[in-house]
Tab-separated table of C-alpha atoms in Angstrom:
chain	number	residue	atom	x	y	z
A	22	MET	CA	0.000	0.000	0.000
A	23	LYS	CA	1.111	3.544	-0.701
A	24	ASP	CA	1.508	6.034	2.150
A	25	ILE	CA	-1.882	7.713	2.479
A	26	LEU	CA	-0.328	10.953	3.675
A	27	SER	CA	1.224	11.272	0.227
A	28	ALA	CA	-2.094	10.794	-1.602
A	29	PRO	CA	-2.927	13.835	-3.760
A	30	PHE	CA	-6.349	14.201	-2.154
A	31	MET	CA	-4.779	14.167	1.319
A	32	VAL	CA	-2.043	16.648	0.433
A	33	GLU	CA	-4.616	19.017	-1.051
A	34	MET	CA	-6.979	18.710	1.926
A	35	VAL	CA	-4.168	19.504	4.365
A	36	ARG	CA	-3.065	22.460	2.256
A	37	THR	CA	-6.613	23.786	1.847
A	38	THR	CA	-7.608	23.586	5.520
A	39	ASN	CA	-4.376	25.345	6.481
A	40	ASN	CA	-5.068	28.054	3.907
A	41	MET	CA	-8.629	28.495	5.151
A	42	TYR	CA	-7.342	28.986	8.698
A	43	ALA	CA	-4.708	31.430	7.493
A	44	HIS	CA	-7.439	33.462	5.757
A	45	GLY	CA	-9.263	33.810	9.077
A	46	TRP	CA	-12.269	31.870	7.858
A	47	ASP	CA	-12.062	29.058	10.410
A	48	GLU	CA	-11.395	30.367	13.882
A	49	ARG	CA	-10.981	27.813	16.677
A	50	ASN	CA	-12.851	24.691	15.492
A	51	GLY	CA	-15.099	26.605	13.099
A	52	GLY	CA	-15.718	25.266	9.607
A	53	ASN	CA	-15.677	21.868	7.948
A	54	VAL	CA	-14.847	20.295	4.593
A	55	SER	CA	-15.842	17.048	2.900
A	56	LEU	CA	-14.453	15.563	-0.304
A	57	LEU	CA	-16.057	12.712	-2.232
A	58	LEU	CA	-13.293	10.240	-3.075
A	59	ASP	CA	-12.881	7.770	-5.880
A	60	GLU	CA	-12.966	4.315	-4.274
A	61	GLY	CA	-10.411	2.975	-6.729
A	62	GLU	CA	-7.960	5.714	-5.785
A	63	VAL	CA	-8.546	5.198	-2.061
A	64	GLY	CA	-7.883	1.482	-2.555
A	65	GLU	CA	-4.306	2.291	-3.518
A	66	TYR	CA	-3.708	3.605	0.010
A	67	LEU	CA	-6.086	1.668	2.277
A	68	ASP	CA	-7.376	-1.868	2.676
A	69	LEU	CA	-11.055	-1.144	2.157
A	70	THR	CA	-12.038	-4.359	3.953
A	71	GLN	CA	-10.585	-3.074	7.216
A	72	VAL	CA	-13.186	-1.064	9.116
A	73	LEU	CA	-11.862	0.615	12.265
A	74	ARG	CA	-15.292	1.329	13.743
A	75	THR	CA	-18.772	2.382	12.717
A	76	ILE	CA	-20.433	5.728	13.439
A	77	PRO	CA	-24.183	6.380	13.151
A	78	THR	CA	-24.956	9.367	10.947
A	79	GLY	CA	-28.464	10.143	12.201
A	80	PHE	CA	-29.943	10.545	8.717
A	81	ALA	CA	-30.498	8.648	5.477
A	82	ALA	CA	-28.527	9.247	2.289
A	83	PRO	CA	-29.346	6.326	-0.003
A	84	GLN	CA	-27.829	8.029	-3.054
A	85	LEU	CA	-24.461	8.036	-1.290
A	86	ASP	CA	-24.511	4.427	-0.098
A	87	GLY	CA	-21.042	2.922	-0.553
A	88	LYS	CA	-19.398	6.311	-1.214
A	89	CYS	CA	-16.165	7.298	0.533
A	90	PHE	CA	-15.486	10.777	1.916
A	91	LEU	CA	-12.477	12.525	3.370
A	92	VAL	CA	-13.931	14.807	6.042
A	93	THR	CA	-12.782	17.095	8.841
A	94	GLY	CA	-13.481	16.108	12.442
A	95	THR	CA	-15.776	17.578	15.035
A	96	GLY	CA	-14.143	19.955	17.473
A	97	LYS	CA	-10.925	20.026	15.447
A	98	TYR	CA	-8.868	23.117	14.717
A	99	PHE	CA	-7.888	23.610	11.093
A	100	LYS	CA	-4.520	24.981	12.195
A	101	ASN	CA	-3.661	21.522	13.552
A	102	VAL	CA	-4.546	19.484	10.456
A	103	GLN	CA	-1.098	19.894	8.910
A	104	PHE	CA	0.579	18.573	12.058
A	105	ALA	CA	-1.723	15.613	12.788
A	106	PRO	CA	-3.942	14.791	9.817
A	107	GLU	CA	-4.694	11.314	11.178
A	108	VAL	CA	-6.316	12.921	14.250
A	109	ASN	CA	-8.121	15.833	12.604
A	110	LEU	CA	-9.321	14.120	9.419
A	111	GLY	CA	-11.081	10.862	8.661
A	112	ILE	CA	-12.055	8.731	5.679
A	113	VAL	CA	-15.508	7.210	6.003
A	114	ARG	CA	-17.673	5.024	3.792
A	115	LEU	CA	-21.442	5.339	4.012
A	116	THR	CA	-23.442	2.133	4.358
A	117	LYS	CA	-26.966	1.008	5.218
A	118	GLY	CA	-28.510	3.724	3.074
A	119	GLY	CA	-26.230	6.350	4.546
A	120	GLU	CA	-27.374	5.753	8.123
A	121	THR	CA	-23.997	4.351	9.147
A	122	ALA	CA	-20.466	5.509	8.398
A	123	GLU	CA	-17.599	3.023	8.407
A	124	LEU	CA	-14.345	4.631	9.537
A	125	LEU	CA	-11.552	3.452	7.236
A	126	TRP	CA	-8.827	5.833	8.397
A	127	GLY	CA	-8.261	8.752	10.758
A	128	PHE	CA	-9.962	10.229	13.825
A	129	ALA	CA	-7.189	8.435	15.688
A	130	ASP	CA	-8.071	10.004	19.028
A	131	GLY	CA	-11.536	8.422	18.995
A	132	GLY	CA	-13.227	11.436	17.424
A	133	GLN	CA	-15.675	11.526	14.572
A	134	PHE	CA	-16.772	13.633	11.622
A	135	THR	CA	-17.967	17.221	11.883
A	136	SER	CA	-21.317	17.943	13.516
A	137	GLU	CA	-22.335	19.429	10.172
A	138	PHE	CA	-21.947	16.025	8.480
A	139	PRO	CA	-25.689	15.769	7.708
A	140	ALA	CA	-25.653	19.184	5.995
A	141	HIS	CA	-22.602	18.147	4.001
A	142	MET	CA	-24.045	14.843	2.818
A	143	MET	CA	-27.392	16.394	1.926
A	144	SER	CA	-25.566	19.092	-0.039
A	145	HIS	CA	-23.477	16.450	-1.796
A	146	MET	CA	-26.654	14.668	-2.879
A	147	ALA	CA	-28.171	17.911	-4.155
A	148	ARG	CA	-25.086	19.012	-6.101
A	149	LEU	CA	-24.374	15.569	-7.597
A	150	ALA	CA	-27.905	15.571	-8.992
A	151	VAL	CA	-27.081	18.866	-10.764
A	152	ASP	CA	-23.456	18.185	-11.711
A	153	ALA	CA	-21.889	14.754	-11.183
A	154	ALA	CA	-18.456	16.397	-11.105
A	155	ASN	CA	-19.208	18.365	-7.919
A	156	ARG	CA	-17.257	16.469	-5.261
A	157	VAL	CA	-16.525	19.089	-2.578
A	158	VAL	CA	-18.630	20.771	0.087
A	159	MET	CA	-16.908	23.470	2.152
A	160	HIS	CA	-18.227	25.457	5.107
A	161	CYS	CA	-16.470	28.381	6.771
A	162	HIS	CA	-17.026	31.764	8.449
A	163	PRO	CA	-15.691	34.599	6.248
A	164	ALA	CA	-16.018	37.824	8.235
A	165	ASN	CA	-17.229	40.167	5.499
A	166	LEU	CA	-19.956	37.871	4.211
A	167	LEU	CA	-21.167	37.480	7.796
A	168	ALA	CA	-21.100	41.236	8.296
A	169	MET	CA	-23.043	41.735	5.084
A	170	THR	CA	-25.926	39.602	6.403
A	171	TYR	CA	-26.429	42.139	9.206
A	172	VAL	CA	-26.782	45.215	7.002
A	173	HIS	CA	-27.953	44.011	3.585
A	174	SER	CA	-31.266	42.645	2.400
A	175	LEU	CA	-31.258	38.830	2.428
A	176	ASP	CA	-33.201	38.730	-0.832
A	177	GLU	CA	-31.112	36.409	-3.009
A	178	ARG	CA	-31.405	38.484	-6.156
A	179	GLU	CA	-30.398	41.677	-4.388
A	180	PHE	CA	-27.618	39.976	-2.412
A	181	THR	CA	-26.185	38.425	-5.570
A	182	ARG	CA	-26.436	41.622	-7.599
A	183	THR	CA	-24.555	43.558	-4.925
A	184	LEU	CA	-21.715	41.029	-4.984
A	185	TRP	CA	-21.633	40.984	-8.798
A	186	GLN	CA	-21.323	44.781	-8.772
A	187	MET	CA	-18.327	44.783	-6.425
A	188	CYS	CA	-15.790	42.911	-8.594
A	189	THR	CA	-15.667	42.460	-12.345
A	190	GLU	CA	-14.819	38.752	-11.944
A	191	CYS	CA	-17.791	37.855	-9.743
A	192	ILE	CA	-20.396	37.089	-12.413
A	193	VAL	CA	-17.744	35.040	-14.227
A	194	VAL	CA	-16.825	33.000	-11.131
A	195	PHE	CA	-20.329	32.452	-9.751
A	196	PRO	CA	-22.879	33.193	-12.501
A	197	ASP	CA	-25.394	31.001	-10.652
A	198	GLY	CA	-25.407	33.601	-7.899
A	199	VAL	CA	-25.624	33.211	-4.134
A	200	ASN	CA	-28.528	31.731	-2.196
A	201	VAL	CA	-29.250	32.881	1.349
A	202	LEU	CA	-30.805	31.235	4.406
A	203	PRO	CA	-32.096	33.149	7.422
A	204	TRP	CA	-30.496	32.277	10.745
A	205	MET	CA	-31.144	28.634	11.665
A	206	LEU	CA	-29.836	26.355	14.391
A	207	CYS	CA	-26.639	24.753	13.125
A	208	GLY	CA	-25.767	21.054	13.356
A	209	THR	CA	-29.333	19.922	12.673
A	210	ASN	CA	-30.961	17.947	9.893
A	211	GLU	CA	-33.295	20.897	9.347
A	212	ILE	CA	-30.531	23.276	8.323
A	213	GLY	CA	-28.997	20.492	6.256
A	214	GLU	CA	-32.231	19.993	4.348
A	215	ALA	CA	-32.674	23.742	3.807
A	216	THR	CA	-29.090	24.096	2.577
A	217	ALA	CA	-29.443	21.155	0.212
A	218	GLU	CA	-32.588	22.701	-1.282
A	219	LYS	CA	-30.671	25.931	-1.913
A	220	MET	CA	-27.773	23.952	-3.403
A	221	LYS	CA	-30.026	22.847	-6.229
A	222	THR	CA	-29.783	26.303	-7.818
A	223	ALA	CA	-26.437	27.711	-6.626
A	224	ARG	CA	-23.028	26.516	-5.475
A	225	LEU	CA	-22.851	29.168	-2.757
A	226	VAL	CA	-25.304	29.286	0.155
A	227	VAL	CA	-24.930	31.938	2.849
A	228	TRP	CA	-26.011	31.078	6.380
A	229	SER	CA	-27.037	34.441	7.803
A	230	GLN	CA	-25.050	35.551	10.857
A	231	HIS	CA	-23.035	32.327	10.618
A	232	GLY	CA	-21.086	31.551	7.458
A	233	ILE	CA	-21.223	30.153	3.963
A	234	TYR	CA	-21.440	26.791	2.214
A	235	GLY	CA	-19.684	26.281	-1.085
A	236	ALA	CA	-19.655	23.356	-3.493
A	237	GLY	CA	-17.425	22.606	-6.446
A	238	ARG	CA	-15.532	20.120	-8.545
A	239	ASP	CA	-12.382	20.194	-6.442
A	240	LEU	CA	-10.934	21.896	-3.396
A	241	ASP	CA	-9.285	24.672	-5.409
A	242	GLU	CA	-12.462	25.617	-7.248
A	243	THR	CA	-14.583	25.600	-4.111
A	244	PHE	CA	-12.046	27.646	-2.161
A	245	GLY	CA	-11.922	30.099	-5.062
A	246	LEU	CA	-15.693	30.480	-5.121
A	247	ILE	CA	-15.796	31.457	-1.466
A	248	GLU	CA	-12.671	33.602	-1.777
A	249	THR	CA	-14.199	35.625	-4.608
A	250	ALA	CA	-17.532	36.146	-2.840
A	251	GLU	CA	-15.735	37.159	0.358
A	252	LYS	CA	-13.561	39.690	-1.520
A	253	ALA	CA	-16.700	41.227	-3.023
A	254	ALA	CA	-18.337	41.379	0.423
A	255	GLU	CA	-15.230	43.052	1.815
A	256	ILE	CA	-15.446	45.786	-0.814
A	257	TYR	CA	-19.145	46.228	-0.109
A	258	MET	CA	-18.567	46.588	3.632
A	259	LYS	CA	-15.918	49.245	2.960
A	260	ILE	CA	-18.240	51.369	0.836
A	261	ALA	CA	-21.746	50.543	2.101
A	262	HIS	CA	-21.906	53.701	4.225
A	263	LEU	CA	-20.659	55.949	1.415
A	264	PRO	CA	-22.520	57.452	-1.545
A	265	ARG	CA	-21.920	55.253	-4.584
A	266	LEU	CA	-20.902	57.431	-7.508
A	267	ASN	CA	-20.041	54.551	-9.842
A	268	THR	CA	-20.990	50.912	-10.205
A	269	ILE	CA	-20.861	47.971	-12.614
A	270	THR	CA	-24.098	48.249	-14.569
A	271	ASP	CA	-26.327	45.452	-15.812
A	272	GLU	CA	-25.286	46.366	-19.346
A	273	GLN	CA	-21.656	45.818	-18.379
A	274	LEU	CA	-22.498	42.550	-16.641
A	275	HIS	CA	-24.136	41.380	-19.885
A	276	LEU	CA	-20.907	42.278	-21.699
A	277	LEU	CA	-19.012	40.065	-19.264
A	278	GLU	CA	-21.446	37.225	-19.960
A	279	GLY	CA	-20.665	37.445	-23.651
A	280	ARG	CA	-16.929	37.858	-23.217
A	281	PHE	CA	-16.507	34.849	-20.896
A	282	GLY	CA	-19.276	32.589	-22.162
A	283	VAL	CA	-21.305	32.529	-18.949
A	284	ARG	CA	-24.935	33.309	-18.240
A	285	GLY	CA	-26.057	35.074	-15.086
A	286	ARG	CA	-28.845	33.426	-13.169
A	287	GLU	CA	-32.203	33.832	-14.875
A	288	GLY	CA	-34.040	36.917	-13.667
A	289	PHE	CA	-31.125	38.376	-11.729
A	290	LEU	CA	-30.153	40.951	-14.375
A	291	ASP	CA	-32.374	43.578	-15.974
């Protein structure tokens, strides 16, 4: 067997979680990431017949039965992942219709996956139904997006349009826009179900006064989605109290659509 710590998916997960912490998005044990793995690739590093222990998930995910995920642990600090990945990360395989997770590697201190695991798995199911290449779900707490939910309308069209107007690249990076949930109790199936419903129409879902969920094809893309939205929110928070003398117009956003071959979400542009 190859050394699992050298696996490309492991190296990238360690690098990404460290980068997220360095950006200030994941204070203390805030935030979580899950990556859908290719079973054939995992089999090069682990004996898939060796189950360390089983963990009940508390929900059903029949579409993900038999799927393997690399996921961050509950109560773990992202700043520590690079130093002890086998403690702070785990590889699990869903079984029994998703109601049980078999631990194949990691969580060496007896821990388990993030408390937001239901929200992650429900979002994975929603995104895979839209785009089978979407393999990452990422949750974090970017300060400017959080701040924006206190002072800006939570209407999804208006929220998205404001972000698109802040940076020329925004409509190119997330033409599907940003969906928004009102404050809900985290770590519950209810917020997982609500997030998954929002994931059907956008890869970014803001949790008001809490954080953001992003989904994408790989860790880089998903990180970049959140990074771009957070940069736009930062600009907005710097100018929100000032008179706006200039902006990116809808006409200019349509020009960007044509130039980069994207289409803004239906009904979001005049």
